Short mmCIF file of C-alpha atoms in Angstrom, two decimals:
data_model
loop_
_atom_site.label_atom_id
_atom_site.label_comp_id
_atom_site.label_asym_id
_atom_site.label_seq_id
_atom_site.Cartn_x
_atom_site.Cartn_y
_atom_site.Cartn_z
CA UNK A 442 139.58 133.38 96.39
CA UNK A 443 142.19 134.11 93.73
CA UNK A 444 140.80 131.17 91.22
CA UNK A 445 137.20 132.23 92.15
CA UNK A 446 138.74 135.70 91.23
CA UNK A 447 140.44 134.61 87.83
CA UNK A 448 137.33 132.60 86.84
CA UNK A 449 135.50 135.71 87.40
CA UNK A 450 137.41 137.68 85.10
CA UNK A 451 137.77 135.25 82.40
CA UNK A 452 133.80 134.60 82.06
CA UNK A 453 133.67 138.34 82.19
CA UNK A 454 136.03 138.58 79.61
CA UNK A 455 134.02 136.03 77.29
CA UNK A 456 130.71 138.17 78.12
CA UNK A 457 132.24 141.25 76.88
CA UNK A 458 133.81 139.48 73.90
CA UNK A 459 130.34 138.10 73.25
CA UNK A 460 128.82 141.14 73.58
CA UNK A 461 131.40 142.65 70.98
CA UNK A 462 131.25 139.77 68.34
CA UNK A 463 126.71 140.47 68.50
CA UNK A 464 127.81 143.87 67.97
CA UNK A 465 129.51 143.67 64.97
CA UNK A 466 127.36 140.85 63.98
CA UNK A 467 124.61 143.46 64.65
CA UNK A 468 125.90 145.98 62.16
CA UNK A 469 126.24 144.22 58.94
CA UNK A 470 122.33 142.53 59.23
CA UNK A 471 119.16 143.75 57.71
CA UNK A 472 118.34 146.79 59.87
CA UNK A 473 114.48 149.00 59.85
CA UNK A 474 115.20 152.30 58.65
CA UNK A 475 119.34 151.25 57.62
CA UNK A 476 119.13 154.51 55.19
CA UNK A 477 117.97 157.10 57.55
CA UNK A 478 120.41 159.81 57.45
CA UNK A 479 123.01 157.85 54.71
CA UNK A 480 121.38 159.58 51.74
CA UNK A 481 121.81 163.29 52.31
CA UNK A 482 118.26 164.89 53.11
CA UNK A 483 116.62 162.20 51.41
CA UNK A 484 114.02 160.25 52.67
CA UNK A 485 115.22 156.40 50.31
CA UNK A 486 111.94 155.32 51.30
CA UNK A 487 109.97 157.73 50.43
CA UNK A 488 111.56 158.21 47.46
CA UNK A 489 110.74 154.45 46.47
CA UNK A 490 107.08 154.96 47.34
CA UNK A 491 106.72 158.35 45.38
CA UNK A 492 108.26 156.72 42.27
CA UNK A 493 105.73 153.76 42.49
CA UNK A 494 102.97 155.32 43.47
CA UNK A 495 103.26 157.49 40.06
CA UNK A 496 103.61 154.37 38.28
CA UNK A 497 101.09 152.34 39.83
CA UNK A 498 98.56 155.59 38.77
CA UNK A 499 99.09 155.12 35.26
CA UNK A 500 99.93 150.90 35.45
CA UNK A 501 98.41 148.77 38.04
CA UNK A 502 99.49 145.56 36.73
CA UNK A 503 102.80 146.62 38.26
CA UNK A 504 101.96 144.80 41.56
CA UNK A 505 101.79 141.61 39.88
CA UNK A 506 104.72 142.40 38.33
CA UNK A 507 106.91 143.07 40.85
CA UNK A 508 105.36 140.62 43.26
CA UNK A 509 106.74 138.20 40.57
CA UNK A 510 110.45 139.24 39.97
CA UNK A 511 110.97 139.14 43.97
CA UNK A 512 110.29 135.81 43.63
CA UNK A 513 111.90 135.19 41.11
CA UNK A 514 114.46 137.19 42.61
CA UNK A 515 114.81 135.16 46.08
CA UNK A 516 114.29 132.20 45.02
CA UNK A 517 117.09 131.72 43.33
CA UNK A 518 120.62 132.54 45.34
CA UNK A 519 118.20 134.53 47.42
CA UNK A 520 117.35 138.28 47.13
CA UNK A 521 120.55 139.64 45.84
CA UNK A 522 119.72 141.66 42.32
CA UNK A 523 120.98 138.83 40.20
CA UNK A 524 118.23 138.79 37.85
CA UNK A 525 118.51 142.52 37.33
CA UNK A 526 121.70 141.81 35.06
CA UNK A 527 121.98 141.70 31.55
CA UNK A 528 123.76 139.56 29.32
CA UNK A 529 124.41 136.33 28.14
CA UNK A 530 124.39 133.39 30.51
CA UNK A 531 122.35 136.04 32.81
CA UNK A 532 119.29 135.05 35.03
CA UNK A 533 117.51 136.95 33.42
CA UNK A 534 117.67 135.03 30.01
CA UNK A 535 116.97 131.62 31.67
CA UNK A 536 113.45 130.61 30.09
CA UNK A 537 111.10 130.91 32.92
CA UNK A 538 112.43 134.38 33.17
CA UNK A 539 111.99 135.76 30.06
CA UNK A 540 108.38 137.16 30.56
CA UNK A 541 109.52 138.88 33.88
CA UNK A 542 108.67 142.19 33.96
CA UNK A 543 109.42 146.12 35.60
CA UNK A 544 113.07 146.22 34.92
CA UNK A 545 112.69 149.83 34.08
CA UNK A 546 110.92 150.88 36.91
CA UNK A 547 113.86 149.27 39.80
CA UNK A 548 115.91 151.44 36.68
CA UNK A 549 114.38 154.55 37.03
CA UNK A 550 114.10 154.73 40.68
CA UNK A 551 118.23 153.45 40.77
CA UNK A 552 118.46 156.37 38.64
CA UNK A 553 117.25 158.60 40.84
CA UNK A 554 118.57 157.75 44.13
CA UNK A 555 122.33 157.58 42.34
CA UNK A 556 121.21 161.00 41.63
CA UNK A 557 120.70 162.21 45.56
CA UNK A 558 123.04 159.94 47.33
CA UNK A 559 125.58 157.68 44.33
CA UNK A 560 126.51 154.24 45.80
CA UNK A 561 124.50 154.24 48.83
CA UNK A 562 120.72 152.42 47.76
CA UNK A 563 121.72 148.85 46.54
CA UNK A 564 119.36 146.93 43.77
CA UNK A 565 118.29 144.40 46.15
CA UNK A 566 117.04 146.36 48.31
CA UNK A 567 114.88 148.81 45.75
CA UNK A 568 113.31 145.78 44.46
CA UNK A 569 112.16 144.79 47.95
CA UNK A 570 110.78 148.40 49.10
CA UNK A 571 109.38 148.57 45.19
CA UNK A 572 106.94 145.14 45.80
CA UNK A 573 106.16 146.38 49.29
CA UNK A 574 104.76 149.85 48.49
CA UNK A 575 102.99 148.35 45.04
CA UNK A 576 101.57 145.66 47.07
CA UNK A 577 100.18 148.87 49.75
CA UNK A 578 98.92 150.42 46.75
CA UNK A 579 97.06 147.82 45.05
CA UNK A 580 95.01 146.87 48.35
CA UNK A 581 97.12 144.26 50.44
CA UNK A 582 98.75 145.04 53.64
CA UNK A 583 101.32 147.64 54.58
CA UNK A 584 103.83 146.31 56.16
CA UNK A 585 107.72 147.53 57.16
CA UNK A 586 110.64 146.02 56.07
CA UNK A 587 114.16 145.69 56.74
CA UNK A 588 117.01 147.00 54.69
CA UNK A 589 120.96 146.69 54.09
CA UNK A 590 121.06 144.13 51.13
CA UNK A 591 123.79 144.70 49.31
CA UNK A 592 124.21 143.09 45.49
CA UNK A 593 125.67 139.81 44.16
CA UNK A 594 128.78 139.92 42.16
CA UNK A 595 126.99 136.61 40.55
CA UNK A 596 124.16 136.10 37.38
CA UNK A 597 123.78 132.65 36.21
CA UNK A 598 120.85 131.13 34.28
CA UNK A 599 122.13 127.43 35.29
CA UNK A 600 121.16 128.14 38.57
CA UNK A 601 117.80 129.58 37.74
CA UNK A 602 114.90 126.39 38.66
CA UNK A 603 111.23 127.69 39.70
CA UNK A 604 108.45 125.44 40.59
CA UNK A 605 106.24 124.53 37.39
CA UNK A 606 103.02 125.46 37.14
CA UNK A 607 101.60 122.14 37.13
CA UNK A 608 103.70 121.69 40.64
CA UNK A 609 101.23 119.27 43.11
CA UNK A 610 100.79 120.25 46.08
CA UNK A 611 103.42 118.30 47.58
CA UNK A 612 105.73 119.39 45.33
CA UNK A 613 105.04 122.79 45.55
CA UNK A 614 105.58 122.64 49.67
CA UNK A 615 108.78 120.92 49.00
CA UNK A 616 109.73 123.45 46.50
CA UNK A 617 108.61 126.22 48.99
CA UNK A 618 110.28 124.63 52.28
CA UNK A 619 114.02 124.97 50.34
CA UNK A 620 113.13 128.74 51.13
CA UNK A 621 112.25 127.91 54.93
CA UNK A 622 108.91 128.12 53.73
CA UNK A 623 106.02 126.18 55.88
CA UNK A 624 102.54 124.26 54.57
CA UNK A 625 100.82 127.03 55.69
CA UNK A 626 103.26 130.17 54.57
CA UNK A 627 103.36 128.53 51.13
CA UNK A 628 99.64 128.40 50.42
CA UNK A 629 99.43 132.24 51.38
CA UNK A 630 102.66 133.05 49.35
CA UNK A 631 100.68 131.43 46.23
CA UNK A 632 97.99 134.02 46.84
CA UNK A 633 100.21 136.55 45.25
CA UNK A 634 98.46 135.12 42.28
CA UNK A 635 95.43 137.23 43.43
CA UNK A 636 96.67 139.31 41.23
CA UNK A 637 98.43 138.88 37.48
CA UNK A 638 97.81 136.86 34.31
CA UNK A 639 99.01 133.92 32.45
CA UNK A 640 98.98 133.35 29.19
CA UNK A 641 96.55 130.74 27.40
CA UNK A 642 99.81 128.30 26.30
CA UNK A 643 100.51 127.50 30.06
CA UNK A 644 96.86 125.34 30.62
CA UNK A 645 96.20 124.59 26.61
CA UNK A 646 97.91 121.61 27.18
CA UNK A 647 97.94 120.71 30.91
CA UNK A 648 94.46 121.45 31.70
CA UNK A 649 92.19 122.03 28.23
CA UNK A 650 92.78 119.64 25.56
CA UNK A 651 95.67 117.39 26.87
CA UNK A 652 95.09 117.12 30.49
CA UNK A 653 96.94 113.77 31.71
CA UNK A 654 98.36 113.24 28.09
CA UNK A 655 95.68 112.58 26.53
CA UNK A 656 94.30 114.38 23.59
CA UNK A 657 90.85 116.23 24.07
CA UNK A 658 90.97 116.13 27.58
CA UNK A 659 89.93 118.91 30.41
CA UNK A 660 91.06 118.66 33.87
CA UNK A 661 88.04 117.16 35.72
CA UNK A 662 89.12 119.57 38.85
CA UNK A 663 88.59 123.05 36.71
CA UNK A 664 84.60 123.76 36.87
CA UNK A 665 82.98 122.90 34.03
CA UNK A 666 81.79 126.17 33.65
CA UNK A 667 84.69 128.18 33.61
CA UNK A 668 86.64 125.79 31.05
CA UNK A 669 83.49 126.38 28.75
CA UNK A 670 84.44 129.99 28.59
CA UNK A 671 88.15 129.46 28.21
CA UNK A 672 87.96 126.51 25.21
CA UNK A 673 85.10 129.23 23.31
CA UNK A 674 86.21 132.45 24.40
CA UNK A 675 89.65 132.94 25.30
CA UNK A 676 92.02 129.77 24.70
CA UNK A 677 90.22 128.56 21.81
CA UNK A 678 92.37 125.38 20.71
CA UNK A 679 94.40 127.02 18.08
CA UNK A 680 97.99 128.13 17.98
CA UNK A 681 96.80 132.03 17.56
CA UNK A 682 95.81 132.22 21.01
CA UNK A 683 98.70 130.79 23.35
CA UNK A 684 99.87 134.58 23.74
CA UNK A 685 96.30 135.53 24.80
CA UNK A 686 96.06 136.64 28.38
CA UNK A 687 94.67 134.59 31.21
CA UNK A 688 94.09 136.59 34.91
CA UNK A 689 94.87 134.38 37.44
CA UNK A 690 91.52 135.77 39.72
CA UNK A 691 88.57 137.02 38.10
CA UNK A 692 88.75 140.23 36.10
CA UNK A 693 87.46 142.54 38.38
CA UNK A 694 89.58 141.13 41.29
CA UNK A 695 93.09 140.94 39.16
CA UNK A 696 94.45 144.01 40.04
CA UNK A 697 93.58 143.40 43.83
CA UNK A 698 95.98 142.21 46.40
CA UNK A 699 92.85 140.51 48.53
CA UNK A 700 91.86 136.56 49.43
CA UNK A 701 89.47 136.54 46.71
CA UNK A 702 92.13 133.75 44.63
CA UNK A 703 91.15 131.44 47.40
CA UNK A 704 87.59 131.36 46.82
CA UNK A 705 87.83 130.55 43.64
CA UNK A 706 90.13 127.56 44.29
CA UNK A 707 87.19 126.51 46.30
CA UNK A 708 84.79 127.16 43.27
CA UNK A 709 87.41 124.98 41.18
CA UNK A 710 88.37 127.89 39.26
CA UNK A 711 91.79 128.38 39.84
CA UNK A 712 93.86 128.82 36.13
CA UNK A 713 97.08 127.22 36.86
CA UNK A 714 97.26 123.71 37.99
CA UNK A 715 99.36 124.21 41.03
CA UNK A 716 96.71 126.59 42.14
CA UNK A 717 93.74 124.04 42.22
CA UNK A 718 96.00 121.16 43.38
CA UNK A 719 95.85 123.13 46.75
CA UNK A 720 92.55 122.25 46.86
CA UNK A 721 92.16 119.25 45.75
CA UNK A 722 94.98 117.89 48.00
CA UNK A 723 93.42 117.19 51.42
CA UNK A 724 96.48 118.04 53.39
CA UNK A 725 96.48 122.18 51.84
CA UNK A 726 92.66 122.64 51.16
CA UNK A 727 92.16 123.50 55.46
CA UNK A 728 94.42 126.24 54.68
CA UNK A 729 92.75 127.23 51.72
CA UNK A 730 89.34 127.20 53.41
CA UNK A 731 91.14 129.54 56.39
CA UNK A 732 92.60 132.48 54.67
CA UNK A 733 89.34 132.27 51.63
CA UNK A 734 86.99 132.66 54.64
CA UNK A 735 89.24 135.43 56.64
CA UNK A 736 90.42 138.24 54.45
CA UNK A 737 91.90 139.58 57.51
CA UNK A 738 93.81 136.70 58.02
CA UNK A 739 95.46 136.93 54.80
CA UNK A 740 96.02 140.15 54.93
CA UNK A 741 98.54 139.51 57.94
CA UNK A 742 99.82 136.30 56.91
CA UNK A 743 100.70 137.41 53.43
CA UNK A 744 103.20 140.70 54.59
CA UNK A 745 104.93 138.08 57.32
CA UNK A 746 105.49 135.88 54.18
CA UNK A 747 106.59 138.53 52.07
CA UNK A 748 109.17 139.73 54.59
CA UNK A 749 110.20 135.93 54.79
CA UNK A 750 111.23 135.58 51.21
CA UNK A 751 112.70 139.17 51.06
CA UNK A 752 115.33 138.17 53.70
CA UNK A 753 116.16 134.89 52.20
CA UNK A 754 119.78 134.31 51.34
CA UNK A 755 120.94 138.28 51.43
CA UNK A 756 124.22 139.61 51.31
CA UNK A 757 124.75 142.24 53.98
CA UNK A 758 127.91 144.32 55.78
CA UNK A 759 130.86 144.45 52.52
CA UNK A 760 129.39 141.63 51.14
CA UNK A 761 128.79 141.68 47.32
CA UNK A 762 128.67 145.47 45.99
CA UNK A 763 126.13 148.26 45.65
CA UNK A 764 125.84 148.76 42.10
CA UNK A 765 126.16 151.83 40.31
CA UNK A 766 123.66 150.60 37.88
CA UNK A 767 121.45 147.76 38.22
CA UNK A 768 121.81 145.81 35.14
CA UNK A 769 125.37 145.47 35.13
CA UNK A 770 128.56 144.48 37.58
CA UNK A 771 130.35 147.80 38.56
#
């Protein structure tokens, strides 16, 4: 009786330890609603919203661009303000990063939260709550997320290295699962190109006078149709127009957060070449013909993937910092 005792006591010992240790654990992890009450009689999330909702009145190409820097945000080191820094050596100056966009909006609403509650609201996390309310805003889903990210001490272009965008299909799962992304979560995260623009000197060469290295060439998977309009219209084949702007969905659809990309990957008008290569390769173009025939479906699938990426890789608990400004180390 006095072993059966003693075992007792010890497992109930190691319960209440374990107990303790999920506590604790509990505490420094990505929490709904982590700012309630920490920033005086501010509302941080509303805050966000109010801040993007008055720029999103007066520039709706925000969306895309936020929807872009969190991805290039998380992708690389995961979502930890990195490429908010400036400087030398910086994310931010690695080439595919260059053409990133809405620095001064994460700025202004840093700005303003330092103002009601200094060296509570980290960078991370504004950046995340920014992309979710534009994305509300601009059509797509509404959808809650969770906070507590605090900011990397760390900025390095060496370890900046996006997909391309003439990524194959396979390559652009692979590229995607490094993020815990599936098949399936990686063809809806591409439909954040629903919304956005390229430029005409990312398909010139790939897909509308040099398309498998060879000069003259279009890519026999863009409709026939559509690269008529680009080679007379828009990307004539001169060096003038590589700066001119390409949406990546139809005009009247590129400020819309909605599964409208997807039927035009079945119409063989998608832009960028890792765009149609999810149709054209057998083992994506199911899940391509899903989410273009369901905008519901979408919808849904694209906030779960959203969240995904936002909690990839973050720094939480006294981790890392919460910057005082966002472009620089405090």
């Amino acid at each position: 009786m006095a072993s059966s005792a003693a075992g007792t006591g010890a497992a109930a010992l190691l319960m209440a330890l374990a107990v303790l240790a999920l506590a604790a654990g509990g505490q420094a992890q990505l929490q709904y609603g982590f700012y309630k009450g920490r920033c005086n009689a501010s509302d941080v999330e509303t805050v966000v919203q109010g801040i993007v909702k008055a720029r999103f009145a007066r520039d709706a190409p925000i969306v895309a661009y936020l929807l872009r820097m969190q991805f290039h945000e998380c992708a690389v080191n995961g979502c930890d303000g990195g490429l908010l820094i400036d400087g030398p050596g910086t994310e931010k100056t690695a080439p595919p990063n260059l053409s990133v966009k809405g620095y001064d909006l994460i700025a202004a609403i840093k700005t303003e939260l330092e103002r009601r509650c200094p060296g509570v609201v980290s960078c991370s996390d504004i950046q995340i709550l920014a992309t979710r309310d534009a994305v509300a805003l601009a059509g797509g889903p509404a959808y809650a997320v969770r906070t507590g990210r605090r900011d990397r001490r760390q900025s390095r272009a060496s370890d900046v290295k996006l997909p391309a965008p003439e990524y194959t299909a396979a390559q652009a799962v692979a590229y995607y699962g490094r993020l815990g992304m599936s098949a399936f979560e990686t063809v809806v995260l591409l439909g954040a190109h629903t919304v956005g623009a390229t430029h005409c000197g990312a398909i010139k060469n790939s897909r509308l006078y040099g398309y498998g290295g060879k000069p003259g060439a279009t890519d026999p998977a863009m409709d026939p149709a559509t690269a008529s309009v680009y080679k007379k219209w828009v990307c004539p084949n001169v060096s003038s127009s590589d700066g001119n702007a390409v949406f990546l969905d139809d005009q009247w659809s590129a400020l819309k957060v909605d599964n409208h990309y997807y039927k035009n990957l079945q119409l063989h008008r998608g832009v960028l070449s890792v765009d149609q290569n999810l149709y054209k390769d057998a083992s994506t173009r199911s899940i391509v013909d899903q989410l273009a025939a369901n905008a519901g479906l979408f919808q849904s699938q694209f906030a779960k993937v959203l969240v995904k990426l936002s909690e990839v890789n973050v720094l939480t608990g006294v981790q890392g910092e919460i910057r005082k400004v966002c472009s620089k180390f405090n």
